[in-house]
XYZ file of C-alpha atoms in Angstrom:
614
model
C 17.068 19.801 -17.287
C 17.343 17.560 -14.255
C 15.114 14.780 -15.589
C 17.636 12.053 -14.737
C 17.820 13.023 -11.102
C 14.346 14.298 -10.372
C 10.872 13.008 -10.968
C 8.157 15.385 -9.908
C 4.773 13.804 -9.325
C 1.813 15.930 -8.384
C -1.171 13.938 -7.360
C -4.908 13.838 -7.851
C -7.436 14.446 -5.062
C -5.154 16.496 -2.840
C -6.407 15.410 0.571
C -3.677 16.033 3.099
C -0.065 17.051 3.424
C 2.688 14.431 3.227
C 3.050 12.738 6.573
C 5.127 9.747 7.518
C 2.953 8.549 10.396
C -0.635 7.366 10.108
C -3.264 6.838 12.787
C -6.222 4.519 12.113
C -9.187 4.919 14.435
C -12.737 3.694 14.933
C -13.932 7.156 13.894
C -12.975 6.428 10.281
C -11.348 3.117 9.419
C -11.569 0.530 12.204
C -14.530 -1.443 13.542
C -13.360 -0.891 17.131
C -10.549 0.728 19.088
C -10.352 -2.268 21.449
C -7.528 -3.977 19.587
C -6.074 -7.378 20.403
C -3.763 -8.172 17.505
C -2.122 -6.644 14.402
C -0.867 -9.197 11.876
C 0.609 -9.172 8.363
C -0.020 -12.209 6.186
C 2.313 -13.608 3.531
C 0.615 -11.600 0.780
C 1.313 -8.347 2.647
C -2.218 -7.636 3.868
C -2.550 -6.123 7.342
C -5.167 -7.712 9.627
C -6.374 -6.046 12.821
C -8.291 -8.145 15.349
C -10.589 -6.208 17.662
C -13.275 -6.915 20.228
C -15.891 -5.935 17.641
C -14.852 -7.299 14.279
C -11.887 -8.138 12.051
C -10.296 -5.445 9.848
C -8.266 -5.988 6.669
C -6.070 -3.260 5.152
C -4.524 -3.517 1.676
C -2.623 -0.231 1.810
C -5.467 1.692 0.175
C -8.662 0.813 1.987
C -10.108 -1.118 4.918
C -12.606 -3.974 4.781
C -14.463 -4.864 7.985
C -15.684 -8.398 8.654
C -18.358 -9.124 11.254
C -20.743 -11.872 12.282
C -23.847 -12.145 10.122
C -26.474 -14.547 11.503
C -27.843 -15.068 7.986
C -24.436 -15.983 6.497
C -22.832 -19.235 7.588
C -19.537 -18.142 6.003
C -19.216 -15.007 8.108
C -17.332 -14.705 11.385
C -19.017 -16.676 14.159
C -18.115 -14.065 16.750
C -17.028 -10.433 16.575
C -14.640 -10.710 19.532
C -11.425 -11.685 17.720
C -8.638 -12.687 20.084
C -5.767 -13.726 17.839
C -4.547 -14.286 14.275
C -2.079 -16.818 12.925
C -0.846 -18.025 9.527
C 0.449 -21.566 9.152
C 3.274 -22.763 6.896
C 0.797 -23.329 4.047
C -0.421 -19.730 4.150
C -3.743 -20.485 5.867
C -4.906 -17.549 7.989
C -6.456 -18.864 11.196
C -8.764 -16.643 13.246
C -9.153 -17.290 16.957
C -12.196 -15.717 18.547
C -14.069 -15.685 21.830
C -15.822 -18.962 20.999
C -13.655 -20.926 18.574
C -11.505 -21.079 15.449
C -12.162 -20.320 11.781
C -10.046 -19.907 8.642
C -10.130 -17.117 6.059
C -10.731 -18.323 2.475
C -9.132 -15.744 0.101
C -10.635 -17.147 -3.102
C -14.142 -16.592 -1.738
C -13.400 -13.675 0.609
C -15.235 -15.455 3.390
C -14.587 -17.722 6.361
C -14.719 -21.454 6.856
C -17.137 -23.205 9.129
C -15.958 -23.217 12.745
C -13.522 -25.926 13.790
C -15.081 -29.135 15.081
C -13.934 -31.916 17.349
C -13.215 -35.347 15.917
C -16.767 -36.470 16.767
C -18.243 -33.621 14.696
C -19.270 -31.372 17.596
C -18.359 -27.710 17.252
C -15.227 -26.720 19.153
C -16.006 -23.909 21.592
C -13.053 -22.185 23.243
C -11.935 -18.694 24.154
C -8.782 -18.772 22.045
C -5.558 -17.470 23.579
C -2.593 -18.192 21.303
C -1.827 -20.173 18.147
C 1.600 -21.444 17.100
C 3.021 -24.010 14.693
C 5.731 -26.280 16.023
C 8.761 -27.389 14.052
C 7.127 -30.795 13.554
C 4.164 -29.097 11.835
C 1.641 -29.350 14.667
C -0.592 -26.312 15.088
C -1.334 -25.686 18.752
C -4.107 -23.469 20.094
C -4.520 -22.459 23.709
C -7.634 -21.331 25.518
C -10.208 -23.285 27.464
C -8.097 -26.339 26.611
C -4.807 -26.909 24.809
C -5.447 -28.594 21.451
C -3.955 -29.554 18.098
C -5.595 -28.016 15.016
C -5.672 -29.897 11.684
C -6.439 -28.159 8.380
C -7.893 -30.288 5.555
C -8.983 -28.080 2.678
C -11.579 -25.768 4.206
C -12.280 -28.057 7.165
C -10.754 -27.479 10.601
C -10.568 -30.283 13.169
C -9.402 -30.021 16.771
C -8.267 -32.696 19.195
C -6.855 -32.338 22.723
C -3.096 -32.636 23.102
C -1.752 -35.364 25.341
C 0.368 -33.972 28.174
C 1.126 -35.272 31.695
C -0.664 -32.260 33.246
C -4.240 -30.967 32.906
C -4.638 -29.026 29.649
C -7.602 -26.888 30.691
C -7.274 -23.094 31.000
C -4.010 -22.652 29.091
C -2.928 -19.139 28.222
C 0.369 -18.563 26.431
C 2.339 -21.161 24.464
C 5.807 -21.021 22.918
C 8.306 -23.418 21.365
C 11.940 -22.512 21.965
C 14.957 -23.181 19.777
C 15.503 -26.578 21.421
C 11.896 -27.608 20.667
C 10.897 -27.335 24.322
C 7.232 -26.388 24.688
C 6.491 -23.618 27.225
C 2.924 -23.264 28.503
C 1.344 -20.757 30.867
C -1.624 -22.199 32.792
C -4.140 -20.576 35.127
C -2.342 -17.216 34.620
C 0.438 -17.994 37.107
C 2.015 -21.389 36.312
C 4.707 -21.943 33.688
C 5.459 -25.446 32.396
C 8.341 -26.554 30.178
C 7.873 -29.797 28.249
C 11.001 -31.294 26.699
C 10.998 -33.445 23.527
C 11.899 -36.451 25.706
C 8.589 -36.138 27.540
C 9.997 -34.762 30.778
C 8.518 -31.541 32.136
C 9.198 -28.935 34.778
C 6.891 -26.445 36.524
C 8.112 -22.945 37.418
C 6.702 -20.374 39.818
C 7.711 -16.739 39.744
C 8.552 -15.770 43.294
C 6.080 -12.922 43.653
C 2.750 -12.656 45.430
C -0.416 -12.762 43.274
C 1.561 -12.980 40.058
C -0.429 -12.842 36.793
C 1.446 -13.698 33.609
C 0.259 -11.727 30.578
C 2.900 -12.413 27.907
C 5.465 -15.010 26.922
C 8.322 -14.344 24.507
C 11.686 -15.452 23.180
C 14.623 -13.427 21.902
C 16.937 -14.120 18.973
C 19.349 -15.985 21.238
C 16.705 -18.342 22.627
C 16.172 -16.672 26.004
C 12.642 -16.967 27.417
C 10.793 -13.970 28.906
C 7.556 -13.587 30.819
C 5.586 -10.363 31.166
C 3.299 -9.808 34.127
C 0.666 -7.477 35.492
C 2.119 -5.005 38.032
C 5.448 -6.869 38.345
C 7.099 -6.125 35.013
C 9.418 -8.375 33.024
C 11.111 -11.644 34.018
C 13.838 -13.603 32.205
C 14.489 -17.322 32.540
C 17.960 -17.899 33.965
C 19.232 -21.221 32.602
C 21.948 -21.549 35.234
C 19.646 -20.857 38.166
C 16.780 -22.701 36.416
C 14.265 -20.060 37.405
C 12.700 -16.765 36.276
C 14.434 -13.656 37.612
C 13.257 -10.022 37.393
C 14.677 -7.674 34.747
C 15.736 -4.320 36.183
C 14.612 -0.932 34.884
C 16.763 2.041 35.961
C 18.376 -0.193 38.562
C 15.094 -1.322 40.109
C 12.638 -4.146 39.581
C 9.988 -3.170 37.102
C 6.414 -2.537 38.191
C 4.654 -1.695 34.933
C 1.932 -3.956 33.567
C 3.014 -5.795 30.421
C 0.551 -6.687 27.650
C 2.827 -7.817 24.800
C 6.388 -8.818 23.912
C 7.711 -8.479 20.357
C 11.149 -9.357 18.935
C 11.732 -6.249 16.817
C 15.253 -7.153 15.694
C 18.186 -9.291 16.715
C 19.036 -7.240 19.791
C 15.751 -5.689 20.904
C 12.461 -6.810 22.373
C 9.682 -4.232 22.308
C 7.509 -4.280 25.413
C 3.906 -3.087 25.224
C 2.492 -1.994 28.564
C -0.960 -1.260 29.891
C -0.628 2.455 30.537
C 3.130 3.067 30.519
C 3.614 3.110 26.763
C 6.277 1.076 25.022
C 9.638 0.030 26.445
C 12.636 -1.525 24.735
C 14.687 -4.370 26.196
C 18.255 -4.629 24.869
C 19.145 -8.309 24.661
C 22.908 -7.639 24.771
C 22.992 -5.252 27.726
C 19.875 -6.610 29.503
C 18.700 -3.016 29.990
C 15.228 -1.542 29.517
C 14.791 1.916 28.009
C 11.839 4.036 26.948
C 10.665 3.862 23.333
C 12.258 6.001 20.609
C 9.307 5.985 18.197
C 7.937 9.508 18.231
C 4.685 10.620 16.651
C 2.567 13.745 16.432
C -0.752 12.225 17.519
C -0.353 11.523 21.216
C 2.174 10.695 23.930
C 3.062 7.019 23.644
C 4.654 7.041 27.092
C 1.216 6.962 28.747
C -0.569 4.756 26.233
C -1.914 1.227 26.533
C 0.213 -0.601 23.971
C -1.541 -3.946 23.605
C 0.209 -5.235 20.483
C 3.272 -4.437 18.341
C 4.110 -5.640 14.839
C 6.851 -4.854 12.307
C 5.744 -5.333 8.693
C 7.754 -6.539 5.702
C 8.837 -2.977 4.855
C 10.117 -2.264 8.356
C 7.145 -0.126 9.404
C 5.953 -0.501 12.986
C 2.260 -1.018 13.727
C 1.353 -0.240 17.321
C -2.079 -1.091 18.702
C -3.098 1.529 21.255
C -6.033 0.182 23.242
C -9.055 2.515 23.172
C -7.365 4.788 20.605
C -6.525 2.858 17.434
C -3.509 1.659 15.483
C -0.588 3.927 14.716
C 1.764 3.110 11.834
C 5.287 4.501 12.161
C 7.348 4.009 8.981
C 10.895 2.711 8.988
C 12.129 5.677 6.968
C 11.192 9.304 6.761
C 8.860 10.262 3.957
C 10.657 11.177 0.719
C 7.570 12.365 -1.159
C 7.386 16.154 -1.381
C 3.960 17.726 -1.398
C 2.616 20.807 -3.179
C -0.962 21.780 -2.365
C -3.424 23.590 -0.168
C -2.687 21.601 3.013
C 0.961 22.673 3.009
C 1.846 25.846 4.882
C 4.916 26.595 2.760
C 3.886 25.124 -0.622
C 0.246 26.158 -0.939
C 0.563 27.488 -4.487
C -1.768 25.414 -6.690
C -5.135 25.533 -4.954
C -7.149 22.542 -3.825
C -8.533 21.014 -7.034
C -7.373 17.797 -8.662
C -4.261 18.042 -10.846
C -4.878 16.847 -14.421
C -1.617 17.556 -16.275
C 1.943 18.873 -15.886
C 4.365 20.375 -18.394
C 7.707 22.152 -17.979
C 8.253 24.727 -20.737
C 11.481 25.867 -22.400
C 12.032 28.494 -19.695
C 11.826 25.930 -16.897
C 8.371 26.973 -15.687
C 6.161 24.110 -14.538
C 2.598 24.518 -15.791
C -0.031 22.652 -13.822
C -3.580 22.230 -15.047
C -6.466 21.421 -12.760
C -10.014 20.190 -12.740
C -12.091 23.357 -12.186
C -9.375 25.806 -11.088
C -7.679 26.631 -14.382
C -3.921 26.778 -14.886
C -0.998 27.482 -12.536
C 2.624 28.336 -13.292
C 5.366 27.759 -10.692
C 9.159 28.031 -10.682
C 11.706 25.384 -9.683
C 11.725 26.976 -6.246
C 7.975 26.465 -5.926
C 7.081 30.139 -6.331
C 3.817 30.961 -8.066
C 4.136 33.189 -11.153
C 0.711 32.724 -12.745
C -2.826 31.565 -12.128
C -5.217 31.740 -15.075
C -8.856 30.712 -14.960
C -12.095 31.526 -16.719
C -13.126 35.193 -16.710
C -14.723 35.414 -20.123
C -14.768 34.198 -23.712
C -11.016 34.436 -24.417
C -9.774 33.328 -21.008
C -8.384 30.025 -19.794
C -11.072 27.400 -19.179
C -11.446 26.139 -15.629
C -11.235 22.457 -16.584
C -7.953 21.875 -18.433
C -7.231 18.254 -19.370
C -3.706 18.471 -20.806
C -0.834 20.800 -21.701
C 1.829 20.781 -24.444
C 4.509 23.147 -25.729
C 5.295 22.852 -29.457
C 8.623 23.439 -31.230
C 7.725 27.115 -31.739
C 7.207 27.520 -27.968
C 3.435 27.877 -28.147
C 1.778 26.556 -24.998
C -1.322 24.548 -25.937
C -4.092 23.277 -23.738
C -6.901 20.791 -24.193
C -10.052 21.270 -22.178
C -13.053 19.210 -21.137
C -15.757 21.537 -22.447
C -14.065 24.230 -24.562
C -11.938 22.403 -27.115
C -8.312 23.339 -27.679
C -6.244 26.490 -27.871
C -2.977 28.205 -27.097
C -2.417 30.511 -24.197
C -0.500 33.752 -23.734
C 1.694 33.018 -20.701
C 1.860 36.695 -19.772
C -1.846 37.536 -19.810
C -3.703 34.216 -19.735
C -5.577 35.181 -22.894
C -6.423 32.180 -25.094
C -6.754 31.682 -28.842
C -9.012 28.732 -29.605
C -8.846 26.458 -32.645
C -12.043 27.324 -34.444
C -11.661 24.617 -37.107
C -11.412 21.675 -34.680
C -14.829 20.373 -35.690
C -16.563 17.072 -36.451
C -18.161 16.015 -39.756
C -21.225 18.097 -38.953
C -19.223 21.259 -38.368
C -19.751 21.139 -34.617
C -16.773 22.216 -32.512
C -15.201 19.337 -30.566
C -15.218 20.066 -26.855
C -13.037 17.413 -25.241
C -9.318 17.238 -25.998
C -7.340 14.713 -23.943
C -3.776 14.757 -25.318
C -1.368 16.361 -27.820
C 2.040 15.562 -29.291
C 4.145 17.035 -32.117
C 5.957 14.997 -34.778
C 9.074 16.009 -36.733
C 6.913 17.112 -39.680
C 5.543 20.094 -37.734
C 2.218 18.407 -37.119
C 0.604 18.735 -33.706
C -1.476 15.589 -33.221
C -4.661 15.970 -31.201
C -6.509 13.252 -29.269
C -10.201 13.991 -28.812
C -12.735 12.123 -26.774
C -15.458 11.057 -29.167
C -14.256 12.968 -32.217
C -11.263 10.878 -33.238
C -7.746 11.920 -34.260
C -6.727 15.320 -35.700
C -3.555 17.239 -36.346
C -2.816 20.957 -36.486
C -0.260 21.959 -39.124
C 2.099 24.473 -37.542
C 3.175 25.699 -41.005
C -0.222 26.188 -42.650
C -2.149 26.776 -39.419
C -4.895 24.412 -40.533
C -6.575 21.623 -38.573
C -7.017 18.351 -40.429
C -8.644 15.040 -39.596
C -6.650 12.410 -41.552
C -9.077 9.850 -42.955
C -6.178 7.511 -43.763
C -5.641 6.734 -40.054
C -8.434 4.511 -38.771
C -8.752 4.402 -34.982
C -11.418 4.347 -32.350
C -12.948 7.825 -31.919
C -12.427 7.775 -28.166
C -8.743 8.642 -27.858
C -7.188 8.986 -24.423
C -3.406 9.266 -24.977
C -0.707 9.901 -27.608
C 3.027 9.246 -27.849
C 5.489 10.093 -30.641
C 8.834 8.283 -30.844
C 12.082 9.379 -32.488
C 11.750 6.720 -35.196
C 8.686 8.552 -36.572
C 6.033 6.357 -34.998
C 2.809 7.700 -33.592
C 1.218 5.674 -30.810
C -2.504 6.244 -30.292
C -4.122 5.018 -27.092
C -7.880 4.600 -27.291
C -10.784 3.121 -25.385
C -10.406 0.059 -27.630
C -6.691 -0.710 -27.538
C -3.585 0.903 -29.032
C -2.646 1.732 -32.625
C 0.909 2.346 -33.824
C 1.327 4.287 -37.061
C 4.765 4.067 -38.715
C 5.104 7.243 -40.776
C 8.763 6.776 -41.752
C 8.290 4.659 -44.891
C 6.654 5.453 -48.231
C 3.450 3.830 -46.984
C 2.029 4.011 -43.513
C 2.109 0.740 -41.552
C -0.456 0.028 -38.834
C -0.243 -2.190 -35.790
C -3.130 -2.574 -33.357
C -3.159 -4.434 -30.056
C -5.123 -4.867 -26.835
C -8.638 -4.557 -28.167
C -11.235 -3.966 -25.422
C -8.609 -2.290 -23.215
C -8.599 1.390 -22.279
C -5.113 2.846 -22.826
C -4.650 5.613 -20.263
C -0.978 6.363 -20.909
C 1.901 5.408 -23.243
C 5.643 5.476 -22.525
C 8.586 4.369 -24.709
C 11.524 3.143 -22.619
C 14.895 4.844 -23.042
C 16.714 1.670 -22.007
C 14.908 -1.053 -23.934
C 12.743 -1.636 -26.995
C 9.597 -1.962 -24.915
C 6.635 0.352 -25.200
C 4.930 0.522 -21.811
C 1.185 0.989 -21.634
C -0.945 1.935 -18.685
C -4.295 0.266 -19.246
C -7.581 -0.430 -17.526
C -6.394 -4.000 -17.046
C -2.787 -3.723 -15.947
C 0.703 -2.532 -16.914
C 1.687 -3.812 -20.358
C 5.114 -4.236 -21.994
C 4.781 -4.287 -25.793
C 7.852 -5.363 -27.800
C 7.041 -4.725 -31.440
C 10.163 -6.353 -32.842
C 9.599 -9.639 -31.024
C 5.810 -9.376 -31.344
C 5.307 -9.987 -27.632
C 2.965 -8.536 -25.041
C 3.520 -9.053 -21.315
C 0.942 -7.893 -18.799
C 1.451 -7.170 -15.092
C -1.490 -6.874 -12.693
C -2.310 -6.912 -8.999
C -1.416 -10.607 -9.005
C 2.161 -9.561 -9.799
C 2.367 -7.088 -6.929
C 0.785 -3.924 -8.327
C -1.724 -2.218 -6.001
C -4.312 -2.029 -8.796
C -4.924 -3.071 -12.396
C -5.893 0.487 -13.380
C -2.675 2.253 -14.456
C -2.828 6.013 -15.007
C 0.729 7.289 -15.637
C 4.244 5.945 -16.299
C 7.678 7.544 -15.905
C 11.205 6.118 -16.024
C 14.135 7.072 -13.808
C 17.875 6.916 -14.565
C 18.159 3.479 -12.938
C 15.736 1.929 -15.438
C 12.941 1.737 -12.866
C 9.414 2.565 -13.936
C 7.281 4.712 -11.659
C 3.643 3.848 -12.125
C 0.612 5.634 -10.714
C -2.790 4.011 -10.341
C -6.128 4.412 -8.626
C -4.688 2.750 -5.516
C -1.130 4.054 -5.021
C 2.270 4.466 -6.698
C 4.593 1.613 -7.682
C 8.307 1.496 -8.394
C 8.604 -1.336 -10.926
C 11.881 -2.963 -11.970
C 11.491 -4.260 -15.556
C 14.463 -6.611 -15.219
C 13.475 -8.640 -12.158
C 9.785 -7.664 -12.210
C 9.898 -6.619 -8.548
C 7.524 -3.971 -7.215
C 7.695 -1.513 -4.337
C 4.310 0.042 -3.573
C 3.692 3.369 -1.851
C 0.439 4.466 -0.231
C -0.976 7.190 2.001
C 0.850 5.706 4.970
C 4.150 6.196 3.121
C 3.556 9.927 2.657
C 1.358 10.205 -0.427
C -1.421 12.783 -0.307
C -3.883 10.059 -1.347
C -3.966 6.737 -3.154
C -5.884 7.875 -6.257
C -4.091 9.624 -9.124
C -5.000 11.432 -12.337
C -4.987 9.866 -15.782
C -1.803 10.503 -17.752
C -0.668 13.187 -15.283
C 3.016 12.883 -14.407
C 6.374 14.453 -15.118
């Protein structure tokens, strides 16, 4: 079997086929398609500033923030112009009428910034930067310095030898010179010594719309209708950058340093261009997508996130996310043209039998069998009393090659893989003789006992030699059992809705260990490379070392997308693959680093099934 080289994950809530590019629009996710800024904060959250609200994306869902006149901690204006995070991790929001700060611990916003005399600071914010000396500068109706003291923001005008009203773009270069665009057509350079110089671009009716700097310290200015200009240090002036041998005429809205040698240019109707800093040449963008033609789009903002994905704000359309790498997740489901072999219902369990057939159970569509090549060989569902139930919760093949299933309403049985006919366990009953309906997991030990986890009925086992079902009264656990795991050292791990129980059956007397009371144990996995037992719980990913008597818990605070962990697998490089209700995580147990994957990375959805992985 190719378990060391292949992990097959089939996901719950099959919504769409794997796609590497994602488009967010005002029809579904965003508060507005009039987008001014896309920004990623230090915690990895994506913020999208629009002309009608602020949007936050955590990789799974969007939260929209807007002005609420009855809430003094809401946004003071819905027209958000810019976003900026200072060196202390404070997220500053610049709007049409002032500045606020996001307060993560309260999920709200500070009071608007005030002047030193206590009056509210009103300004149509343009840009925000932090200088090397720590000063936070904000441009707009006037150029000012912003101070952050706890949750209080204070603004005071900056002292410069020129009027500071109506400032647009600001930038500090590598030599700590401050560049300022004023009145849309004047560029000033202020040196640390206090000297300054004013520059005029030699074009009629010039309007400067962007200011940028490349990796080498060169300064660029973008304009409306006159394209891109670069500051020539030797000539001490701004000169036009050529495009196909001619001066550019496209309208520029944004400049973004994508990497050491490239500046991405967002235009107002001519898509995205790329300036090569080494060759000084401009070319058309190479980021293709299947949604619309970027060459004619209004690209008002560009951002590259920590994973190398590009976020492109298309004015009046939305935000398109183009990943750095092609999607490596392979999809099987009803939205795939070539791999539509398992219907459209949620997948609840997977099991590969001794012949290499993958059996896939579903919620309300019975059982499917597919080959390694993805060809369907069976589909069994309810047609009568002895047929496969529609809602199958789990699958297991015992040492005698019987294929067992546990259902949600019909108890447990074994299935004939040729006909789909089922033989149900008639003696799987409670103390009152009533047949137990819900079976959530099964596992066989080396004593030919098939252990059965029931939801509400407790723990049972089916003796493969005597063909009798027994409820062992010597094992005391919670009756609501969600998962089972049997290890080679003859230990049975029982995951319940009230923690985990480990039963050591190797000695003359059974030894019990119980941990994590009040936690729901969704899944159990014993590492092949360490002594840790990994638990997927309702409150995080847990590493349980029984020899050292230690428990270590990992949650969203440690980088996981959610605290609700549904399934765990381990690859040949000692990485854990963890599914949750908000994405998949690759977790390195040695350095505790996480890599999260979401819909935008090619998953069919962010929500997965309990204990369903292979």
